[in-house]
């Protein structure tokens, strides 16, 4: 009865059942508790009531995993229920048997930046965790980078993430940011020590992409962080060739200045 009342949002019945001694964390055959069902029903006041009554915030349902997994998936990015569960002791690193990803990666995959940030603040592991079971090998930093989550990326950098980890396509978080057009995060990663000269499986480099796209500030940021302007794509074109061909005069000037400081002459365009 308590499960039914929680799922259907019957506050009065929940009150009566709890007062009468109903077990607040009683599990069904699927291991769903009243808390799972209140979250699935979207009844925030009942969720808080169950927590106040001592509900197990880390109970694992065979179908849904922990309550926190439901709160993340059904939140539309709002942090209210996640806040309640974390405040009550929900474990952000709990193993979720129903999914191959962590709670942090679930939040990032769904685009919930604020929730992901809260999970990291509560100690969610963010090192080498992959995003899915398809061998993508993307880390939390890859996702933060390509979505432009600069504040979260900064937090991850303080927690020992693998700055130059490669995904299944050989992309580092820096390359992921550049390819996604997230110049500010790319510059942030470069300044934070990311290797600017790592190619992906297709031979792409951050500086080559930025130069061809005419991203002058990013080109300068990459050069300042140690990107090599002498690199080639397809064995014949440098960033200078690509920028000149695309008509990006400001980028051409930057690259010529950097090449001149390295002792390369005007024949670099040959």
PDB file of N, CA and C in Angstrom, residues 125-205:
ATOM      1  N   UNK A 125      33.774   9.943  -8.374  1.00  0.00           N
ATOM      2  CA  UNK A 125      35.017   9.611  -9.062  1.00  0.00           C
ATOM      3  C   UNK A 125      34.907  10.035 -10.515  1.00  0.00           C
ATOM      4  N   UNK A 126      35.967  10.644 -11.033  1.00  0.00           N
ATOM      5  CA  UNK A 126      35.892  11.183 -12.395  1.00  0.00           C
ATOM      6  C   UNK A 126      37.096  10.821 -13.245  1.00  0.00           C
ATOM      7  N   UNK A 127      37.965   9.949 -12.760  1.00  0.00           N
ATOM      8  CA  UNK A 127      39.216   9.681 -13.454  1.00  0.00           C
ATOM      9  C   UNK A 127      39.098   9.071 -14.821  1.00  0.00           C
ATOM     10  N   UNK A 128      39.016   7.764 -14.911  1.00  0.00           N
ATOM     11  CA  UNK A 128      39.038   7.092 -16.211  1.00  0.00           C
ATOM     12  C   UNK A 128      37.714   6.430 -16.539  1.00  0.00           C
ATOM     13  N   UNK A 129      36.653   6.886 -15.921  1.00  0.00           N
ATOM     14  CA  UNK A 129      35.339   6.283 -16.121  1.00  0.00           C
ATOM     15  C   UNK A 129      34.867   6.484 -17.555  1.00  0.00           C
ATOM     16  N   UNK A 130      34.411   5.434 -18.233  1.00  0.00           N
ATOM     17  CA  UNK A 130      33.943   5.593 -19.612  1.00  0.00           C
ATOM     18  C   UNK A 130      32.476   5.946 -19.632  1.00  0.00           C
ATOM     19  N   UNK A 131      32.052   6.480 -20.775  1.00  0.00           N
ATOM     20  CA  UNK A 131      30.703   7.004 -20.855  1.00  0.00           C
ATOM     21  C   UNK A 131      29.670   5.939 -21.170  1.00  0.00           C
ATOM     22  N   UNK A 132      30.044   4.876 -21.847  1.00  0.00           N
ATOM     23  CA  UNK A 132      29.073   3.846 -22.178  1.00  0.00           C
ATOM     24  C   UNK A 132      29.773   2.515 -22.367  1.00  0.00           C
ATOM     25  N   UNK A 133      29.007   1.507 -22.758  1.00  0.00           N
ATOM     26  CA  UNK A 133      29.560   0.166 -22.902  1.00  0.00           C
ATOM     27  C   UNK A 133      30.037  -0.107 -24.316  1.00  0.00           C
ATOM     28  N   UNK A 134      30.056   0.915 -25.165  1.00  0.00           N
ATOM     29  CA  UNK A 134      30.423   0.721 -26.563  1.00  0.00           C
ATOM     30  C   UNK A 134      31.899   1.047 -26.801  1.00  0.00           C
ATOM     31  N   UNK A 135      32.691   0.970 -25.748  1.00  0.00           N
ATOM     32  CA  UNK A 135      34.127   1.222 -25.851  1.00  0.00           C
ATOM     33  C   UNK A 135      34.452   2.608 -26.388  1.00  0.00           C
ATOM     34  N   UNK A 136      33.654   3.576 -26.031  1.00  0.00           N
ATOM     35  CA  UNK A 136      33.929   4.945 -26.483  1.00  0.00           C
ATOM     36  C   UNK A 136      35.178   5.501 -25.808  1.00  0.00           C
ATOM     37  N   UNK A 137      35.426   5.035 -24.582  1.00  0.00           N
ATOM     38  CA  UNK A 137      36.588   5.457 -23.804  1.00  0.00           C
ATOM     39  C   UNK A 137      36.584   6.956 -23.489  1.00  0.00           C
ATOM     40  N   UNK A 138      35.441   7.604 -23.612  1.00  0.00           N
ATOM     41  CA  UNK A 138      35.381   9.012 -23.238  1.00  0.00           C
ATOM     42  C   UNK A 138      35.302   9.146 -21.721  1.00  0.00           C
ATOM     43  N   UNK A 139      36.032  10.093 -21.212  1.00  0.00           N
ATOM     44  CA  UNK A 139      36.014  10.357 -19.784  1.00  0.00           C
ATOM     45  C   UNK A 139      35.069  11.508 -19.484  1.00  0.00           C
ATOM     46  N   UNK A 140      34.889  11.769 -18.194  1.00  0.00           N
ATOM     47  CA  UNK A 140      34.071  12.906 -17.794  1.00  0.00           C
ATOM     48  C   UNK A 140      34.621  14.198 -18.373  1.00  0.00           C
ATOM     49  N   UNK A 141      35.943  14.289 -18.476  1.00  0.00           N
ATOM     50  CA  UNK A 141      36.550  15.510 -19.010  1.00  0.00           C
ATOM     51  C   UNK A 141      36.266  15.657 -20.503  1.00  0.00           C
ATOM     52  N   UNK A 142      36.221  14.552 -21.247  1.00  0.00           N
ATOM     53  CA  UNK A 142      35.830  14.630 -22.657  1.00  0.00           C
ATOM     54  C   UNK A 142      34.446  15.269 -22.798  1.00  0.00           C
ATOM     55  N   UNK A 143      33.506  14.785 -22.010  1.00  0.00           N
ATOM     56  CA  UNK A 143      32.140  15.284 -22.122  1.00  0.00           C
ATOM     57  C   UNK A 143      32.031  16.738 -21.677  1.00  0.00           C
ATOM     58  N   UNK A 144      32.694  17.072 -20.574  1.00  0.00           N
ATOM     59  CA  UNK A 144      32.671  18.464 -20.114  1.00  0.00           C
ATOM     60  C   UNK A 144      33.281  19.379 -21.173  1.00  0.00           C
ATOM     61  N   UNK A 145      34.355  18.919 -21.805  1.00  0.00           N
ATOM     62  CA  UNK A 145      35.039  19.735 -22.810  1.00  0.00           C
ATOM     63  C   UNK A 145      34.172  19.964 -24.037  1.00  0.00           C
ATOM     64  N   UNK A 146      33.587  18.905 -24.564  1.00  0.00           N
ATOM     65  CA  UNK A 146      32.830  19.070 -25.805  1.00  0.00           C
ATOM     66  C   UNK A 146      31.491  19.757 -25.591  1.00  0.00           C
ATOM     67  N   UNK A 147      31.012  19.800 -24.357  1.00  0.00           N
ATOM     68  CA  UNK A 147      29.769  20.517 -24.062  1.00  0.00           C
ATOM     69  C   UNK A 147      30.014  21.945 -23.588  1.00  0.00           C
ATOM     70  N   UNK A 148      31.288  22.303 -23.404  1.00  0.00           N
ATOM     71  CA  UNK A 148      31.606  23.673 -23.005  1.00  0.00           C
ATOM     72  C   UNK A 148      31.405  23.963 -21.539  1.00  0.00           C
ATOM     73  N   UNK A 149      31.490  22.938 -20.692  1.00  0.00           N
ATOM     74  CA  UNK A 149      31.298  23.124 -19.261  1.00  0.00           C
ATOM     75  C   UNK A 149      32.623  23.517 -18.606  1.00  0.00           C
ATOM     76  N   UNK A 150      32.962  24.793 -18.718  1.00  0.00           N
ATOM     77  CA  UNK A 150      34.255  25.254 -18.244  1.00  0.00           C
ATOM     78  C   UNK A 150      34.457  25.115 -16.747  1.00  0.00           C
ATOM     79  N   UNK A 151      33.447  25.467 -15.954  1.00  0.00           N
ATOM     80  CA  UNK A 151      33.588  25.378 -14.493  1.00  0.00           C
ATOM     81  C   UNK A 151      33.763  23.925 -14.053  1.00  0.00           C
ATOM     82  N   UNK A 152      33.009  23.035 -14.666  1.00  0.00           N
ATOM     83  CA  UNK A 152      33.141  21.626 -14.324  1.00  0.00           C
ATOM     84  C   UNK A 152      34.501  21.091 -14.753  1.00  0.00           C
ATOM     85  N   UNK A 153      34.956  21.494 -15.933  1.00  0.00           N
ATOM     86  CA  UNK A 153      36.285  21.067 -16.392  1.00  0.00           C
ATOM     87  C   UNK A 153      37.355  21.507 -15.397  1.00  0.00           C
ATOM     88  N   UNK A 154      37.217  22.726 -14.886  1.00  0.00           N
ATOM     89  CA  UNK A 154      38.186  23.224 -13.916  1.00  0.00           C
ATOM     90  C   UNK A 154      38.184  22.377 -12.652  1.00  0.00           C
ATOM     91  N   UNK A 155      36.998  21.980 -12.207  1.00  0.00           N
ATOM     92  CA  UNK A 155      36.906  21.130 -11.019  1.00  0.00           C
ATOM     93  C   UNK A 155      37.535  19.764 -11.273  1.00  0.00           C
ATOM     94  N   UNK A 156      37.276  19.215 -12.446  1.00  0.00           N
ATOM     95  CA  UNK A 156      37.827  17.905 -12.767  1.00  0.00           C
ATOM     96  C   UNK A 156      39.352  17.938 -12.807  1.00  0.00           C
ATOM     97  N   UNK A 157      39.894  19.045 -13.292  1.00  0.00           N
ATOM     98  CA  UNK A 157      41.348  19.164 -13.372  1.00  0.00           C
ATOM     99  C   UNK A 157      41.999  19.142 -11.996  1.00  0.00           C
ATOM    100  N   UNK A 158      41.261  19.577 -10.973  1.00  0.00           N
ATOM    101  CA  UNK A 158      41.818  19.561  -9.616  1.00  0.00           C
ATOM    102  C   UNK A 158      41.689  18.183  -8.973  1.00  0.00           C
ATOM    103  N   UNK A 159      41.026  17.251  -9.646  1.00  0.00           N
ATOM    104  CA  UNK A 159      40.768  15.934  -9.061  1.00  0.00           C
ATOM    105  C   UNK A 159      41.531  14.805  -9.749  1.00  0.00           C
ATOM    106  N   UNK A 160      42.579  15.175 -10.440  1.00  0.00           N
ATOM    107  CA  UNK A 160      43.467  14.161 -10.989  1.00  0.00           C
ATOM    108  C   UNK A 160      42.940  13.406 -12.191  1.00  0.00           C
ATOM    109  N   UNK A 161      42.077  14.044 -12.985  1.00  0.00           N
ATOM    110  CA  UNK A 161      41.601  13.366 -14.191  1.00  0.00           C
ATOM    111  C   UNK A 161      42.749  13.202 -15.179  1.00  0.00           C
ATOM    112  N   UNK A 162      42.580  12.307 -16.122  1.00  0.00           N
ATOM    113  CA  UNK A 162      43.601  12.067 -17.135  1.00  0.00           C
ATOM    114  C   UNK A 162      43.452  13.134 -18.220  1.00  0.00           C
ATOM    115  N   UNK A 163      44.317  14.128 -18.186  1.00  0.00           N
ATOM    116  CA  UNK A 163      44.182  15.295 -19.043  1.00  0.00           C
ATOM    117  C   UNK A 163      44.327  14.949 -20.517  1.00  0.00           C
ATOM    118  N   UNK A 164      45.158  13.954 -20.828  1.00  0.00           N
ATOM    119  CA  UNK A 164      45.405  13.591 -22.222  1.00  0.00           C
ATOM    120  C   UNK A 164      44.836  12.219 -22.590  1.00  0.00           C
ATOM    121  N   UNK A 165      43.830  11.775 -21.839  1.00  0.00           N
ATOM    122  CA  UNK A 165      43.205  10.485 -22.148  1.00  0.00           C
ATOM    123  C   UNK A 165      42.610  10.521 -23.550  1.00  0.00           C
ATOM    124  N   UNK A 166      42.733   9.409 -24.278  1.00  0.00           N
ATOM    125  CA  UNK A 166      42.196   9.326 -25.637  1.00  0.00           C
ATOM    126  C   UNK A 166      40.921   8.491 -25.655  1.00  0.00           C
ATOM    127  N   UNK A 167      39.944   8.950 -26.431  1.00  0.00           N
ATOM    128  CA  UNK A 167      38.747   8.135 -26.617  1.00  0.00           C
ATOM    129  C   UNK A 167      39.009   7.125 -27.733  1.00  0.00           C
ATOM    130  N   UNK A 168      37.991   6.403 -28.157  1.00  0.00           N
ATOM    131  CA  UNK A 168      38.188   5.341 -29.135  1.00  0.00           C
ATOM    132  C   UNK A 168      38.594   5.867 -30.511  1.00  0.00           C
ATOM    133  N   UNK A 169      38.442   7.177 -30.738  1.00  0.00           N
ATOM    134  CA  UNK A 169      38.876   7.795 -31.991  1.00  0.00           C
ATOM    135  C   UNK A 169      40.198   8.532 -31.836  1.00  0.00           C
ATOM    136  N   UNK A 170      40.828   8.351 -30.677  1.00  0.00           N
ATOM    137  CA  UNK A 170      42.117   8.981 -30.432  1.00  0.00           C
ATOM    138  C   UNK A 170      42.029  10.428 -30.005  1.00  0.00           C
ATOM    139  N   UNK A 171      40.824  10.920 -29.747  1.00  0.00           N
ATOM    140  CA  UNK A 171      40.658  12.325 -29.359  1.00  0.00           C
ATOM    141  C   UNK A 171      40.917  12.516 -27.871  1.00  0.00           C
ATOM    142  N   UNK A 172      41.681  13.531 -27.557  1.00  0.00           N
ATOM    143  CA  UNK A 172      41.868  13.949 -26.172  1.00  0.00           C
ATOM    144  C   UNK A 172      40.746  14.926 -25.824  1.00  0.00           C
ATOM    145  N   UNK A 173      40.567  15.248 -24.545  1.00  0.00           N
ATOM    146  CA  UNK A 173      39.581  16.282 -24.203  1.00  0.00           C
ATOM    147  C   UNK A 173      39.826  17.602 -24.928  1.00  0.00           C
ATOM    148  N   UNK A 174      41.102  17.969 -25.114  1.00  0.00           N
ATOM    149  CA  UNK A 174      41.413  19.200 -25.841  1.00  0.00           C
ATOM    150  C   UNK A 174      40.887  19.130 -27.272  1.00  0.00           C
ATOM    151  N   UNK A 175      41.164  18.037 -27.959  1.00  0.00           N
ATOM    152  CA  UNK A 175      40.677  17.882 -29.329  1.00  0.00           C
ATOM    153  C   UNK A 175      39.156  17.852 -29.371  1.00  0.00           C
ATOM    154  N   UNK A 176      38.552  17.206 -28.384  1.00  0.00           N
ATOM    155  CA  UNK A 176      37.085  17.155 -28.325  1.00  0.00           C
ATOM    156  C   UNK A 176      36.513  18.556 -28.222  1.00  0.00           C
ATOM    157  N   UNK A 177      37.140  19.403 -27.419  1.00  0.00           N
ATOM    158  CA  UNK A 177      36.666  20.783 -27.261  1.00  0.00           C
ATOM    159  C   UNK A 177      36.836  21.566 -28.558  1.00  0.00           C
ATOM    160  N   UNK A 178      37.982  21.420 -29.208  1.00  0.00           N
ATOM    161  CA  UNK A 178      38.238  22.152 -30.450  1.00  0.00           C
ATOM    162  C   UNK A 178      37.261  21.721 -31.535  1.00  0.00           C
ATOM    163  N   UNK A 179      37.056  20.429 -31.674  1.00  0.00           N
ATOM    164  CA  UNK A 179      36.152  19.918 -32.705  1.00  0.00           C
ATOM    165  C   UNK A 179      34.709  20.348 -32.452  1.00  0.00           C
ATOM    166  N   UNK A 180      34.350  20.533 -31.185  1.00  0.00           N
ATOM    167  CA  UNK A 180      32.990  20.953 -30.844  1.00  0.00           C
ATOM    168  C   UNK A 180      32.827  22.472 -30.866  1.00  0.00           C
ATOM    169  N   UNK A 181      33.900  23.184 -31.185  1.00  0.00           N
ATOM    170  CA  UNK A 181      33.820  24.637 -31.226  1.00  0.00           C
ATOM    171  C   UNK A 181      33.833  25.302 -29.866  1.00  0.00           C
ATOM    172  N   UNK A 182      34.287  24.585 -28.850  1.00  0.00           N
ATOM    173  CA  UNK A 182      34.324  25.128 -27.490  1.00  0.00           C
ATOM    174  C   UNK A 182      35.708  25.728 -27.222  1.00  0.00           C
ATOM    175  N   UNK A 183      35.943  26.885 -27.832  1.00  0.00           N
ATOM    176  CA  UNK A 183      37.278  27.489 -27.787  1.00  0.00           C
ATOM    177  C   UNK A 183      37.712  27.861 -26.376  1.00  0.00           C
ATOM    178  N   UNK A 184      36.797  28.350 -25.551  1.00  0.00           N
ATOM    179  CA  UNK A 184      37.175  28.765 -24.196  1.00  0.00           C
ATOM    180  C   UNK A 184      37.648  27.584 -23.366  1.00  0.00           C
ATOM    181  N   UNK A 185      36.931  26.466 -23.465  1.00  0.00           N
ATOM    182  CA  UNK A 185      37.351  25.287 -22.706  1.00  0.00           C
ATOM    183  C   UNK A 185      38.642  24.724 -23.289  1.00  0.00           C
ATOM    184  N   UNK A 186      38.786  24.760 -24.607  1.00  0.00           N
ATOM    185  CA  UNK A 186      40.024  24.284 -25.230  1.00  0.00           C
ATOM    186  C   UNK A 186      41.212  25.089 -24.722  1.00  0.00           C
ATOM    187  N   UNK A 187      41.062  26.406 -24.669  1.00  0.00           N
ATOM    188  CA  UNK A 187      42.130  27.255 -24.151  1.00  0.00           C
ATOM    189  C   UNK A 187      42.415  26.952 -22.684  1.00  0.00           C
ATOM    190  N   UNK A 188      41.369  26.689 -21.935  1.00  0.00           N
ATOM    191  CA  UNK A 188      41.506  26.354 -20.514  1.00  0.00           C
ATOM    192  C   UNK A 188      42.306  25.062 -20.337  1.00  0.00           C
ATOM    193  N   UNK A 189      42.014  24.069 -21.153  1.00  0.00           N
ATOM    194  CA  UNK A 189      42.725  22.794 -21.064  1.00  0.00           C
ATOM    195  C   UNK A 189      44.182  22.950 -21.500  1.00  0.00           C
ATOM    196  N   UNK A 190      44.398  23.726 -22.558  1.00  0.00           N
ATOM    197  CA  UNK A 190      45.766  23.957 -23.018  1.00  0.00           C
ATOM    198  C   UNK A 190      46.585  24.655 -21.935  1.00  0.00           C
ATOM    199  N   UNK A 191      45.998  25.668 -21.310  1.00  0.00           N
ATOM    200  CA  UNK A 191      46.698  26.383 -20.240  1.00  0.00           C
ATOM    201  C   UNK A 191      46.915  25.490 -19.029  1.00  0.00           C
ATOM    202  N   UNK A 192      46.041  24.483 -18.873  1.00  0.00           N
ATOM    203  CA  UNK A 192      46.150  23.562 -17.747  1.00  0.00           C
ATOM    204  C   UNK A 192      47.139  22.440 -17.958  1.00  0.00           C
ATOM    205  N   UNK A 193      47.801  22.426 -19.109  1.00  0.00           N
ATOM    206  CA  UNK A 193      48.848  21.433 -19.344  1.00  0.00           C
ATOM    207  C   UNK A 193      48.521  20.357 -20.353  1.00  0.00           C
ATOM    208  N   UNK A 194      47.377  20.471 -21.048  1.00  0.00           N
ATOM    209  CA  UNK A 194      47.047  19.464 -22.056  1.00  0.00           C
ATOM    210  C   UNK A 194      48.088  19.482 -23.177  1.00  0.00           C
ATOM    211  N   UNK A 195      48.407  18.327 -23.709  1.00  0.00           N
ATOM    212  CA  UNK A 195      49.357  18.223 -24.808  1.00  0.00           C
ATOM    213  C   UNK A 195      48.663  18.666 -26.092  1.00  0.00           C
ATOM    214  N   UNK A 196      49.122  19.763 -26.652  1.00  0.00           N
ATOM    215  CA  UNK A 196      48.488  20.330 -27.846  1.00  0.00           C
ATOM    216  C   UNK A 196      48.900  19.635 -29.133  1.00  0.00           C
ATOM    217  N   UNK A 197      49.859  18.724 -29.056  1.00  0.00           N
ATOM    218  CA  UNK A 197      50.416  18.119 -30.260  1.00  0.00           C
ATOM    219  C   UNK A 197      50.059  16.655 -30.430  1.00  0.00           C
ATOM    220  N   UNK A 198      48.985  16.225 -29.779  1.00  0.00           N
ATOM    221  CA  UNK A 198      48.511  14.851 -29.931  1.00  0.00           C
ATOM    222  C   UNK A 198      47.494  14.801 -31.071  1.00  0.00           C
ATOM    223  N   UNK A 199      47.706  13.889 -32.004  1.00  0.00           N
ATOM    224  CA  UNK A 199      46.783  13.690 -33.125  1.00  0.00           C
ATOM    225  C   UNK A 199      45.739  12.641 -32.763  1.00  0.00           C
ATOM    226  N   UNK A 200      44.570  12.754 -33.380  1.00  0.00           N
ATOM    227  CA  UNK A 200      43.585  11.684 -33.225  1.00  0.00           C
ATOM    228  C   UNK A 200      43.819  10.632 -34.303  1.00  0.00           C
ATOM    229  N   UNK A 201      42.957   9.647 -34.379  1.00  0.00           N
ATOM    230  CA  UNK A 201      43.151   8.533 -35.306  1.00  0.00           C
ATOM    231  C   UNK A 201      43.096   8.975 -36.765  1.00  0.00           C
ATOM    232  N   UNK A 202      42.501  10.130 -37.013  1.00  0.00           N
ATOM    233  CA  UNK A 202      42.422  10.659 -38.375  1.00  0.00           C
ATOM    234  C   UNK A 202      43.538  11.648 -38.685  1.00  0.00           C
ATOM    235  N   UNK A 203      44.457  11.826 -37.735  1.00  0.00           N
ATOM    236  CA  UNK A 203      45.579  12.727 -37.949  1.00  0.00           C
ATOM    237  C   UNK A 203      45.297  14.173 -37.634  1.00  0.00           C
ATOM    238  N   UNK A 204      44.143  14.468 -37.052  1.00  0.00           N
ATOM    239  CA  UNK A 204      43.798  15.852 -36.761  1.00  0.00           C
ATOM    240  C   UNK A 204      44.514  16.358 -35.509  1.00  0.00           C
ATOM    241  N   UNK A 205      44.884  17.620 -35.563  1.00  0.00           N
ATOM    242  CA  UNK A 205      45.545  18.297 -34.452  1.00  0.00           C
ATOM    243  C   UNK A 205      44.756  19.561 -34.087  1.00  0.00           C
TER     244      UNK A 205
END
